[in-house]
Coordinates of C-alpha atoms in Angstrom, one line a residue:
M164 CA -22.5 -34.8 -21.4
A165 CA -21.0 -36.8 -18.1
L166 CA -23.5 -40.0 -19.1
R167 CA -22.1 -39.4 -22.9
E168 CA -18.5 -39.3 -22.0
E169 CA -18.9 -42.8 -19.8
L170 CA -20.9 -44.5 -22.9
I171 CA -18.9 -43.5 -25.7
K172 CA -15.2 -45.0 -24.0
P173 CA -16.5 -48.1 -24.0
I174 CA -18.3 -47.6 -27.4
W175 CA -14.8 -46.8 -28.7
H176 CA -12.9 -50.2 -27.2
A177 CA -15.7 -51.8 -28.9
F178 CA -15.7 -50.4 -32.3
S179 CA -11.9 -50.2 -32.6
A180 CA -12.0 -54.1 -32.1
L181 CA -14.2 -55.0 -34.9
E182 CA -12.6 -57.0 -37.9
L183 CA -11.7 -54.7 -40.9
G184 CA -13.0 -55.9 -44.4
T185 CA -10.7 -55.5 -47.8
T186 CA -11.2 -51.7 -48.0
Q187 CA -10.0 -50.8 -44.4
C188 CA -13.4 -50.7 -43.4
V189 CA -15.4 -52.4 -40.5
S190 CA -18.5 -54.2 -42.2
R191 CA -21.7 -53.3 -42.6
S192 CA -23.2 -56.8 -40.8
Q193 CA -20.4 -55.5 -37.5
L194 CA -22.2 -52.2 -37.1
K195 CA -25.6 -53.5 -37.0
V196 CA -25.0 -56.2 -34.5
L197 CA -23.0 -53.7 -32.6
S198 CA -25.9 -51.5 -33.1
H199 CA -28.6 -54.0 -32.1
N200 CA -26.4 -55.0 -28.9
L201 CA -25.7 -51.1 -27.5
C202 CA -29.6 -50.6 -28.2
T203 CA -30.8 -53.8 -26.4
L204 CA -28.5 -53.2 -23.1
L205 CA -29.3 -49.2 -23.1
N206 CA -33.0 -49.6 -23.2
V207 CA -33.5 -47.4 -26.0
P208 CA -35.9 -48.9 -28.8
H209 CA -34.1 -50.3 -32.2
D210 CA -35.5 -49.0 -35.6
P211 CA -33.9 -51.5 -38.3
V212 CA -35.3 -49.4 -41.0
A213 CA -33.3 -46.3 -39.9
L214 CA -30.0 -48.8 -39.2
E215 CA -30.9 -50.1 -43.1
E216 CA -31.2 -46.2 -44.7
H217 CA -28.0 -45.1 -42.5
F218 CA -25.5 -47.8 -43.6
G219 CA -26.6 -47.5 -47.7
D220 CA -24.4 -49.4 -50.0
N221 CA -22.7 -46.1 -51.4
D222 CA -18.8 -45.4 -52.5
L223 CA -19.2 -43.1 -49.6
G224 CA -20.3 -45.6 -47.5
P225 CA -21.0 -44.0 -44.0
V226 CA -19.9 -47.4 -43.0
S227 CA -16.2 -46.6 -41.7
N228 CA -14.6 -44.9 -38.8
Q229 CA -15.6 -41.7 -39.0
G230 CA -19.3 -42.1 -41.0
Y231 CA -20.7 -44.6 -37.3
M232 CA -20.7 -41.6 -35.0
P233 CA -23.3 -39.6 -36.8
Y234 CA -25.6 -42.9 -36.5
L235 CA -24.0 -43.8 -33.0
N236 CA -25.4 -40.1 -31.8
K237 CA -28.2 -39.9 -33.6
F238 CA -30.1 -43.0 -32.9
I239 CA -28.9 -44.3 -29.8
L240 CA -26.6 -41.8 -27.3
D241 CA -29.1 -39.2 -28.2
K242 CA -32.0 -41.7 -27.0
V243 CA -30.1 -42.8 -23.6
Q244 CA -31.6 -42.6 -20.2
E245 CA -30.7 -43.4 -16.3
G246 CA -31.5 -46.8 -15.4
F247 CA -29.9 -49.1 -17.3
N248 CA -27.1 -51.7 -16.5
K249 CA -23.8 -50.2 -16.7
V250 CA -21.8 -53.4 -15.8
E251 CA -23.5 -55.6 -18.4
F252 CA -23.2 -52.5 -21.1
N253 CA -19.2 -52.6 -19.9
K254 CA -19.0 -56.5 -20.2
M255 CA -20.7 -56.3 -23.5
C256 CA -17.9 -53.8 -25.1
W257 CA -15.0 -55.5 -23.1
T258 CA -16.4 -59.0 -24.5
L259 CA -16.1 -56.8 -28.0
C260 CA -12.4 -55.6 -27.3
A261 CA -10.8 -58.3 -24.4
K262 CA -9.6 -61.2 -26.7
K263 CA -7.6 -58.8 -29.3
H264 CA -6.1 -56.6 -26.6
L265 CA -5.5 -58.7 -23.6
P266 CA -2.0 -59.4 -23.5
N267 CA -0.6 -62.5 -23.7
T268 CA 1.8 -62.7 -20.7
P269 CA 0.0 -64.2 -17.2
L270 CA -1.5 -62.1 -15.0
Y271 CA -1.3 -61.4 -11.4
I272 CA -5.2 -61.1 -11.3
S273 CA -8.0 -62.5 -12.4
E274 CA -9.9 -61.4 -16.0
D275 CA -13.2 -60.1 -13.8
S276 CA -10.5 -57.6 -12.1
A277 CA -8.8 -56.6 -15.5
F278 CA -12.7 -56.2 -16.3
K279 CA -13.0 -53.7 -13.6
V280 CA -9.4 -52.3 -14.2
W281 CA -10.8 -51.7 -18.0
T282 CA -13.5 -50.1 -16.8
I283 CA -11.8 -48.0 -14.3
F284 CA -9.3 -47.1 -17.5
N285 CA -12.6 -45.6 -19.2
Y286 CA -13.3 -43.3 -16.3
L287 CA -9.9 -42.0 -15.8
S288 CA -8.8 -41.4 -18.9
E289 CA -8.7 -38.3 -20.8
E290 CA -11.7 -37.0 -23.3
K291 CA -9.6 -37.6 -26.7
F292 CA -8.6 -40.2 -28.5
P293 CA -7.0 -42.7 -28.6
L294 CA -7.6 -43.1 -24.9
V295 CA -4.8 -43.2 -22.3
I296 CA -4.8 -41.8 -18.8
V297 CA -1.7 -40.1 -18.0
P298 CA 0.5 -40.3 -15.1
E299 CA -1.2 -38.4 -12.6
E300 CA -4.7 -40.4 -12.9
I301 CA -2.8 -43.7 -12.3
E302 CA -0.5 -42.1 -9.4
Y303 CA -4.5 -41.5 -8.5
L304 CA -5.4 -45.3 -8.7
L305 CA -2.6 -46.6 -7.7
K306 CA -2.8 -44.8 -4.5
K307 CA -6.2 -46.0 -3.9
L308 CA -5.6 -49.7 -4.5
T309 CA -2.6 -49.2 -2.1
E310 CA -5.5 -47.7 0.4
A311 CA -7.5 -50.4 -0.4
M312 CA -5.2 -53.6 0.1
G313 CA -4.2 -51.3 3.7
G314 CA -0.9 -51.5 2.4
G315 CA 1.9 -48.1 2.5
W316 CA 2.7 -46.1 -0.6
Q317 CA 5.7 -46.2 -2.2
Q318 CA 6.4 -43.0 -3.8
A319 CA 9.9 -43.2 -4.9
L320 CA 8.8 -46.4 -6.7
F321 CA 6.0 -44.3 -8.6
E322 CA 8.3 -41.3 -8.7
D323 CA 10.9 -44.0 -10.9
Y324 CA 8.2 -45.8 -12.8
K325 CA 7.2 -42.0 -14.1
V326 CA 10.5 -41.0 -15.1
A327 CA 10.6 -44.5 -17.4
L328 CA 7.2 -43.8 -18.6
D329 CA 7.8 -40.1 -19.1
K330 CA 10.4 -40.8 -21.6
K331 CA 8.3 -43.0 -24.0
Q332 CA 4.7 -41.7 -24.0
N333 CA 2.2 -39.3 -22.2
G334 CA 0.7 -41.9 -20.4
L335 CA -0.8 -45.6 -21.1
S336 CA -3.3 -47.6 -23.1
A337 CA -5.9 -49.9 -21.1
W338 CA -4.0 -52.7 -21.4
E339 CA -0.6 -51.3 -20.5
L340 CA -2.7 -50.7 -17.2
I341 CA -3.8 -54.3 -17.4
E342 CA -0.4 -55.3 -17.8
L343 CA 0.5 -52.8 -15.1
I344 CA -1.6 -53.8 -12.2
G345 CA -1.5 -57.5 -13.3
S346 CA 2.0 -58.0 -13.0
G347 CA 2.1 -56.4 -9.4
Q348 CA 4.6 -54.7 -9.4
F349 CA 3.0 -52.6 -6.9
S350 CA 1.2 -54.6 -5.1
K351 CA 4.7 -56.9 -3.8
G352 CA 4.0 -59.0 -1.1
I353 CA 0.2 -59.4 -1.1
D354 CA -2.0 -62.0 -2.1
H355 CA -4.3 -62.6 -5.0
A356 CA -7.2 -62.6 -3.1
T357 CA -6.4 -58.9 -1.6
V358 CA -5.6 -57.6 -4.5
S359 CA -8.6 -58.5 -6.4
M360 CA -11.1 -57.1 -2.9
A361 CA -9.1 -53.8 -3.8
I362 CA -10.1 -53.7 -7.1
N363 CA -13.5 -54.4 -6.2
E364 CA -13.7 -51.8 -3.7
V365 CA -12.6 -49.1 -5.9
F366 CA -14.6 -50.5 -9.2
N367 CA -17.9 -50.1 -6.3
E368 CA -16.6 -46.2 -5.3
L369 CA -15.9 -44.5 -9.0
I370 CA -18.1 -47.0 -11.4
L371 CA -21.2 -48.0 -9.3
D372 CA -20.8 -44.7 -7.1
I373 CA -21.1 -47.0 -4.1
L374 CA -19.9 -44.8 -1.4
K375 CA -20.3 -47.6 1.6
Q376 CA -21.6 -50.9 1.7
G377 CA -21.8 -53.6 4.8
Y378 CA -24.0 -55.5 7.2
L379 CA -26.6 -53.8 9.4
C380 CA -29.2 -54.9 12.0
K381 CA -32.6 -53.1 10.8
K382 CA -36.0 -53.0 12.5
G383 CA -39.1 -53.6 10.9
H384 CA -41.9 -51.3 10.4
K385 CA -44.8 -53.9 11.6
R386 CA -43.2 -56.9 13.2
K387 CA -40.7 -54.6 14.9
N388 CA -38.3 -57.8 14.7
W389 CA -34.6 -56.8 13.7
T390 CA -32.9 -58.4 11.0
E391 CA -29.5 -58.3 9.3
R392 CA -29.8 -56.7 6.0
W393 CA -26.7 -56.2 3.3
F394 CA -26.8 -52.2 2.8
V395 CA -25.4 -50.5 0.2
L396 CA -25.3 -46.7 0.0
K397 CA -25.0 -44.5 -3.5
P398 CA -25.2 -41.0 -4.0
N399 CA -29.3 -40.7 -3.4
I400 CA -30.2 -43.9 -2.0
V401 CA -29.5 -46.3 0.5
T402 CA -30.4 -49.8 -0.7
Y403 CA -30.3 -52.8 1.4
Y404 CA -30.5 -57.1 0.1
C405 CA -31.0 -60.3 1.8
S406 CA -27.0 -60.6 1.2
E407 CA -23.9 -59.0 -0.1
D408 CA -24.7 -60.9 -3.6
L409 CA -27.4 -58.4 -4.5
K410 CA -29.7 -60.4 -5.8
D411 CA -33.3 -60.7 -3.5
K412 CA -33.2 -56.7 -2.5
K413 CA -35.6 -56.0 0.7
G414 CA -35.7 -52.2 0.2
E415 CA -34.5 -49.0 -0.3
V416 CA -34.1 -45.7 1.8
I417 CA -34.7 -42.3 -1.0
L418 CA -32.1 -39.6 0.9
D419 CA -32.4 -36.0 -0.2
E420 CA -32.2 -32.5 1.8
N421 CA -34.9 -33.5 3.5
C422 CA -33.2 -36.3 5.5
C423 CA -31.1 -36.9 8.2
V424 CA -29.3 -39.4 10.4
E425 CA -28.9 -39.5 14.1
S426 CA -27.2 -41.0 16.9
L427 CA -29.6 -43.3 19.4
P428 CA -29.0 -44.5 22.7
D429 CA -29.0 -47.8 23.5
K430 CA -32.5 -50.2 24.0
D431 CA -34.2 -53.4 24.1
G432 CA -30.4 -55.0 24.4
R433 CA -29.7 -53.2 21.3
K434 CA -26.4 -51.4 20.8
C435 CA -24.7 -49.0 18.1
L436 CA -27.8 -47.6 17.2
F437 CA -28.5 -44.5 15.0
V438 CA -31.9 -43.4 13.3
V439 CA -32.5 -42.1 9.4
K440 CA -35.7 -40.0 9.3
C441 CA -37.4 -39.0 6.4
L442 CA -40.4 -37.4 5.8
E443 CA -42.8 -40.5 5.4
K444 CA -40.6 -43.2 7.5
S445 CA -38.0 -43.0 9.9
Y446 CA -35.5 -46.3 9.3
E447 CA -34.0 -47.6 13.0
I448 CA -30.8 -49.4 12.3
S449 CA -28.0 -51.2 14.2
A450 CA -24.3 -51.2 13.7
S451 CA -21.9 -54.8 14.6
D452 CA -19.4 -52.0 17.0
K453 CA -19.2 -47.8 17.4
K454 CA -17.0 -47.3 15.0
K455 CA -19.2 -48.8 12.0
K456 CA -21.7 -47.1 13.3
Q457 CA -19.9 -43.9 13.5
E458 CA -18.8 -44.4 9.9
W459 CA -21.9 -45.1 8.3
I460 CA -23.7 -42.2 10.1
Q461 CA -21.0 -39.8 8.9
A462 CA -21.5 -41.6 5.3
I463 CA -25.4 -41.2 5.4
Q464 CA -24.8 -37.4 6.3
T465 CA -22.5 -36.4 3.7
V466 CA -25.1 -37.9 1.2
V467 CA -27.3 -35.7 2.5
N468 CA -25.4 -32.8 2.1
L469 CA -24.5 -33.3 -1.0
R470 CA -28.4 -33.7 -2.2
K471 CA -29.1 -30.5 -0.3
F472 CA -25.9 -28.4 -2.0
Q473 CA -26.7 -30.3 -5.3
L474 CA -22.7 -31.3 -5.1
P475 CA -21.3 -34.8 -7.4
P476 CA -20.0 -37.3 -5.4
P477 CA -16.4 -36.9 -3.6
H478 CA -14.7 -39.1 -6.4
K479 CA -16.2 -37.3 -9.5
E480 CA -15.7 -34.0 -7.7
A481 CA -12.2 -34.8 -7.4
R482 CA -11.9 -35.9 -11.1
Q483 CA -12.9 -32.8 -12.2
K484 CA -10.7 -31.1 -10.0
R485 CA -7.9 -33.4 -11.4
R486 CA -8.8 -32.5 -15.2
A487 CA -9.5 -28.6 -14.1
L488 CA -5.9 -28.2 -12.7
R489 CA -4.4 -30.5 -15.8
K490 CA -6.2 -27.9 -18.5
K491 CA -5.0 -25.1 -16.6
L492 CA -1.9 -26.9 -16.4
L493 CA -1.9 -27.1 -19.9
A494 CA -2.8 -24.4 -21.4
E495 CA 0.1 -22.9 -19.2
Q496 CA 2.4 -24.7 -20.8
E497 CA 0.5 -23.9 -24.4
A498 CA 0.6 -20.4 -23.3
M499 CA 4.5 -20.9 -22.8
E500 CA 5.3 -23.1 -25.4
K501 CA 3.1 -20.4 -27.6
K502 CA 5.9 -17.5 -26.1
M503 CA 8.6 -19.3 -26.2
K504 CA 7.9 -19.9 -30.0
E505 CA 7.3 -15.9 -30.5
L506 CA 10.5 -15.7 -28.2
Q507 CA 12.4 -18.0 -30.3
L508 CA 10.9 -16.2 -33.7
A509 CA 11.6 -13.0 -32.6
N510 CA 15.2 -14.5 -31.5
E511 CA 15.5 -15.5 -35.1
T512 CA 14.4 -12.2 -36.7
K513 CA 17.2 -10.5 -34.8
Q514 CA 19.9 -13.6 -35.9
Q515 CA 18.6 -12.8 -39.6
E516 CA 18.9 -8.8 -38.3
L517 CA 22.2 -9.5 -36.5
E518 CA 23.9 -11.7 -39.4
V519 CA 22.2 -8.6 -41.9
T520 CA 24.3 -6.6 -39.7
R521 CA 27.5 -8.5 -39.6
K522 CA 27.0 -8.3 -43.7
E523 CA 27.2 -5.1 -43.5
L524 CA 29.7 -4.5 -40.9
R525 CA 31.6 -6.7 -42.7
E526 CA 31.4 -4.8 -46.4
A527 CA 31.6 -1.1 -44.1
A528 CA 35.0 -2.8 -42.9
A529 CA 36.1 -3.6 -46.3
R530 CA 35.7 -0.4 -47.9
A531 CA 37.2 0.9 -44.7
M532 CA 40.5 -1.0 -45.5
E533 CA 40.3 -0.2 -49.0
E534 CA 39.6 3.6 -48.0
E535 CA 42.5 3.0 -45.3
R536 CA 45.4 2.1 -48.4
K537 CA 44.2 5.2 -50.6
R538 CA 44.7 7.2 -47.5
Q539 CA 48.4 5.5 -46.5
E540 CA 49.3 6.0 -50.3
T541 CA 48.1 9.3 -50.2
Q542 CA 50.2 9.8 -47.2
T543 CA 53.2 8.8 -48.0
Q544 CA 52.9 11.1 -51.0
L545 CA 52.2 13.6 -48.6
Q546 CA 55.0 12.7 -46.4
D547 CA 57.4 12.2 -49.6
R548 CA 56.4 16.6 -50.7
F549 CA 56.6 17.5 -47.0
Q550 CA 59.6 16.1 -46.9
T551 CA 61.3 17.8 -49.8
E552 CA 59.4 21.1 -48.2
M553 CA 60.5 20.9 -45.1
E554 CA 64.5 20.4 -46.6
R555 CA 64.0 24.2 -48.6
E556 CA 62.6 25.3 -45.7
L557 CA 65.3 24.4 -43.5
L558 CA 67.8 26.1 -46.0
I559 CA 66.0 29.1 -45.8
R560 CA 65.5 29.3 -42.2
R561 CA 69.6 29.0 -41.8
Q562 CA 69.8 31.9 -44.2
M563 CA 67.4 33.5 -41.9
E564 CA 68.8 32.7 -38.6
A565 CA 72.3 34.2 -40.1
Q566 CA 70.4 37.5 -41.1
V567 CA 68.9 37.3 -37.6
A568 CA 71.5 37.1 -35.5
Q569 CA 73.1 39.9 -37.4
K570 CA 70.1 41.6 -36.7
S571 CA 70.0 40.5 -33.0
N572 CA 73.5 42.0 -32.8
E573 CA 72.5 45.5 -33.9
L574 CA 69.4 45.3 -32.0
Q575 CA 71.4 44.5 -28.7
Q576 CA 73.9 47.7 -29.0
N577 CA 70.6 49.3 -29.6
L578 CA 68.7 48.3 -27.0
I579 CA 72.1 48.9 -24.1
R580 CA 71.8 52.5 -25.5
V581 CA 68.3 52.7 -25.1
R582 CA 68.6 51.5 -21.7
E583 CA 71.1 53.9 -20.7
L584 CA 68.9 57.1 -22.1
E585 CA 66.2 55.4 -19.9
E586 CA 68.3 55.0 -16.6
M587 CA 69.2 58.9 -17.2
Y588 CA 65.8 59.9 -17.7
R589 CA 64.6 57.8 -14.9
K590 CA 67.4 59.5 -12.5
L591 CA 66.4 62.5 -14.1
Q592 CA 62.6 62.6 -13.6
E593 CA 63.6 61.0 -10.0
A594 CA 65.7 64.5 -9.4
L595 CA 62.5 66.1 -10.9
D596 CA 60.0 64.9 -8.3
D597 CA 62.1 65.0 -5.7
E598 CA 62.8 68.5 -6.0
K599 CA 58.7 69.2 -6.6
Q600 CA 58.0 67.1 -3.7
A601 CA 60.3 69.6 -1.3
R602 CA 58.7 72.1 -2.9
Q603 CA 55.1 71.1 -2.1
E604 CA 55.9 69.8 1.2
E605 CA 58.0 73.4 2.1
E606 CA 54.6 75.3 0.6
N607 CA 52.5 72.6 2.6
A608 CA 54.7 73.5 5.9
R609 CA 54.2 77.0 5.3
L610 CA 50.3 77.0 4.6
H611 CA 50.3 75.4 7.8
Q612 CA 52.4 77.6 9.8
A613 CA 49.7 80.3 8.6
R614 CA 47.0 78.4 9.4
L615 CA 48.5 78.3 13.2
L616 CA 49.2 82.0 13.4
E617 CA 45.4 82.4 12.6
E618 CA 43.9 80.4 15.2
E619 CA 46.1 81.2 17.6
A620 CA 45.1 85.0 17.0
A621 CA 41.5 83.4 16.5
K622 CA 41.9 82.2 19.7
R623 CA 43.9 85.1 21.5
E624 CA 41.0 87.1 20.3
V625 CA 38.4 84.7 22.1
L626 CA 40.8 84.2 25.4
E627 CA 41.0 88.6 25.2
K628 CA 36.9 88.5 24.7
L629 CA 36.0 85.8 27.7
H630 CA 38.5 87.6 30.4
K631 CA 36.9 91.0 29.8
E632 CA 33.4 89.3 30.0
Q633 CA 34.9 87.5 33.1
E634 CA 36.2 91.0 34.9
A635 CA 32.3 92.5 34.0
A636 CA 30.6 89.4 35.5
I637 CA 32.4 89.7 38.6
K638 CA 32.0 93.2 39.0
M639 CA 28.2 92.8 38.2
T640 CA 28.1 90.1 40.4
E641 CA 29.8 91.7 43.4
A642 CA 27.1 94.6 42.4
E643 CA 24.6 92.1 42.8
K644 CA 25.8 90.3 45.6
K645 CA 25.6 93.7 47.6
E646 CA 22.0 94.6 46.4
L647 CA 20.7 91.3 47.3
E648 CA 22.6 91.5 50.6
Q649 CA 20.5 95.0 51.1
I650 CA 17.5 93.5 50.4
R651 CA 17.9 90.4 52.0
E652 CA 18.7 92.8 55.1
V653 CA 15.6 95.3 54.5
K654 CA 13.7 92.1 53.9
E655 CA 14.9 90.1 57.4
K656 CA 14.2 93.7 58.9
A657 CA 10.3 94.5 57.6
L658 CA 9.6 90.7 58.3
Q659 CA 11.0 90.8 61.8
D660 CA 8.8 94.0 61.8
A661 CA 5.8 92.0 60.5
M662 CA 6.5 89.1 62.7
Q663 CA 6.3 92.2 65.8
Q664 CA 3.1 93.2 64.8
L665 CA 2.1 89.9 63.9
E666 CA 2.3 89.3 67.7
Q667 CA 1.0 92.8 68.4
L668 CA -1.9 91.8 65.9
E669 CA -2.4 88.7 67.7
K670 CA -2.1 90.1 71.3
E671 CA -4.4 92.8 70.4
R672 CA -7.0 90.1 68.9
I673 CA -6.8 88.2 72.1
L674 CA -7.6 91.3 74.2
A675 CA -10.5 91.9 71.5
L676 CA -11.5 88.3 71.5
E677 CA -12.1 88.8 76.0
Q678 CA -13.8 92.1 75.0
Y679 CA -16.0 90.3 73.1
Q680 CA -16.4 87.4 75.1
Q681 CA -17.2 90.0 77.9
V682 CA -19.5 92.1 75.7
S683 CA -21.3 89.0 74.5
K684 CA -21.8 88.2 78.0
N685 CA -23.3 91.9 78.7
L686 CA -25.1 91.7 75.5
E687 CA -27.0 88.4 77.0
E688 CA -27.4 89.9 80.7
A689 CA -29.1 92.7 78.8
T690 CA -31.3 91.0 76.4
S691 CA -32.3 88.8 79.2
K692 CA -33.1 91.4 80.9
T693 CA -34.7 93.2 78.0
R694 CA -36.9 89.9 77.2
S695 CA -38.4 90.2 80.7
W696 CA -39.2 93.7 80.6
K697 CA -40.7 92.9 77.2
D698 CA -42.5 91.0 78.8
K699 CA -43.7 93.0 81.3
V700 CA -44.7 95.8 79.3
L701 CA -46.3 93.4 77.0
Q702 CA -48.2 92.1 80.3
H703 CA -49.2 96.0 81.6
E704 CA -48.8 97.9 78.1
G705 CA -50.5 95.7 75.6
L706 CA -49.5 97.1 72.1
M707 CA -46.5 98.8 73.4
R708 CA -42.6 98.6 72.3
L709 CA -39.2 99.4 73.3
I710 CA -36.8 101.0 71.2
Q711 CA -33.5 99.5 70.9
P712 CA -29.9 100.6 70.3
G713 CA -28.5 99.3 67.1
S714 CA -24.9 99.4 65.6
K715 CA -23.5 101.8 63.5
N716 CA -21.0 99.6 61.8
P717 CA -21.4 96.2 60.7
G718 CA -19.8 93.2 62.6
L719 CA -16.9 91.3 61.5
V720 CA -16.5 87.5 62.4
T721 CA -13.4 85.5 61.8
N722 CA -12.9 81.9 62.4
W723 CA -12.2 82.4 65.9
G724 CA -15.7 83.8 66.3
P725 CA -17.0 87.9 66.2
A726 CA -14.1 90.2 65.6
S727 CA -12.9 92.9 67.9
F728 CA -13.1 96.1 65.3
T729 CA -14.7 96.9 62.7
Q730 CA -14.0 96.8 59.0
G731 CA -13.3 100.6 59.0
E732 CA -10.3 100.3 62.1
L733 CA -9.1 96.6 59.8
E734 CA -8.4 99.1 56.7
Q735 CA -6.3 101.7 58.6
R736 CA -4.5 99.5 60.2
E737 CA -3.4 97.9 56.6
K738 CA -2.8 100.9 55.1
S739 CA -0.5 102.0 57.5
W740 CA 1.6 98.8 58.0
Q741 CA 1.8 99.4 53.4
E742 CA 3.2 102.8 54.2
K743 CA 5.8 100.6 56.5
R744 CA 6.7 98.0 53.9
S745 CA 7.0 100.8 51.1
P746 CA 11.0 102.5 52.7
S747 CA 12.1 99.1 53.9
T748 CA 11.6 97.7 49.9
D749 CA 13.3 100.4 48.6

């Protein structure tokens, strides 16, 4: 598609420059010559039979601006392959159209430079016919030329020119662009040679895809000698020639993703060395200085990266981005225009609706005015009738007021009489209320006095009863006191007796204990004696055993040891103590 675009634009210029016949169509002989030249330059096999058949003489006659395109697409453009000479092809198309369209004014550039500007125009122009170059691409081209000439870009000057251009048209034709650059408007103070060199540099980059070129020294593979060559770097190849006229080609280096470029240290008296490594060969190259060495290394590495990532050359990629941006802006502008049209249509619709509404309002206002007039007439009639009625009502009112005044006087006298009767009734009622209140107070006082007497009698009875109970309690208290004194004395006496008895018993217990100890001692002595006698008896008599006396009553044992009296004696003493205690208690 890109190749077809590069071819169709120069062909369009050549076709547009052909002479028109009496029927306002290009002659068949001119189209045959053009087709033959195109086939020759584009390396397409020429088919004269197809040419004769296509340009058959008939009424419709494809020998017209529209009828030539089907033949061009089918028999020429569809068969074109890479490898043809682009410069010769463009020069042929330029030769056909330059004499007819070149401006008559003297140009600041040569015809060869004008041809290159024309070729650059075909590259940068839009993809619609008639061909024009838009202001953005003009700015891009002028910047490239200014940069190549080593000058400074004058943005303000171009903005003024752009404003004047926008007022006239949307862009420039190829011949207007040649006239703009040839006029020297943007290259004032720069000589012809510098301008031509700048145009040639931009032409080499944009049209011939020459990314870099210049003299370098290359080391031979066989003789290992160093020879100066003119190197030309393109997006897929480095070609070197004997000189810059590009006539004697000495070799080429095919660049792909497997290639690389590296810097080399100085050796063998050579400086600024670098090597281009490919799969089959390596090429040692020497630059004139370090700056050129670095520029060539960077340029070759850029080409290798483009091949590796399958990217177009930088200038083509930039053109695609600029076109995509313009298409986007154009689409946004068209969308905005469409929206504006829709808004305008909606506004017109609203205006029509508003006009209809205004008409309806005017009609409604006219109806309202007519109704208002009728209402005012009716109101006037009603006011006249109301005035008559008001006068009659006023007369009747005055008569009624006189009667009301008379009735008011009578009513006033009756009201005075009624007020006097009401005052008398009020005073009588007050007197009755006072009498009733006095009787009520008297009755309340009598009842209160009776209640107080009853309460006093009840309190007196309660006091008398309490007095009697107090006297009985006092008497009872004195008797109980005496009885308690007697009981206390008896108990004290019994206590003293019991203490005495206890002391007596303690003495007796001590005496009995002493007796018990003496008896125990005697018993132990007797027992020891008895045991000694028993042993003696046993020794002398053998089976004979002595009979010992036993106790008649069981002995008592106390906390202090064996008691000094028997159980019977204890019971007798307790009985006598109870008999002594009984009289004292009574």
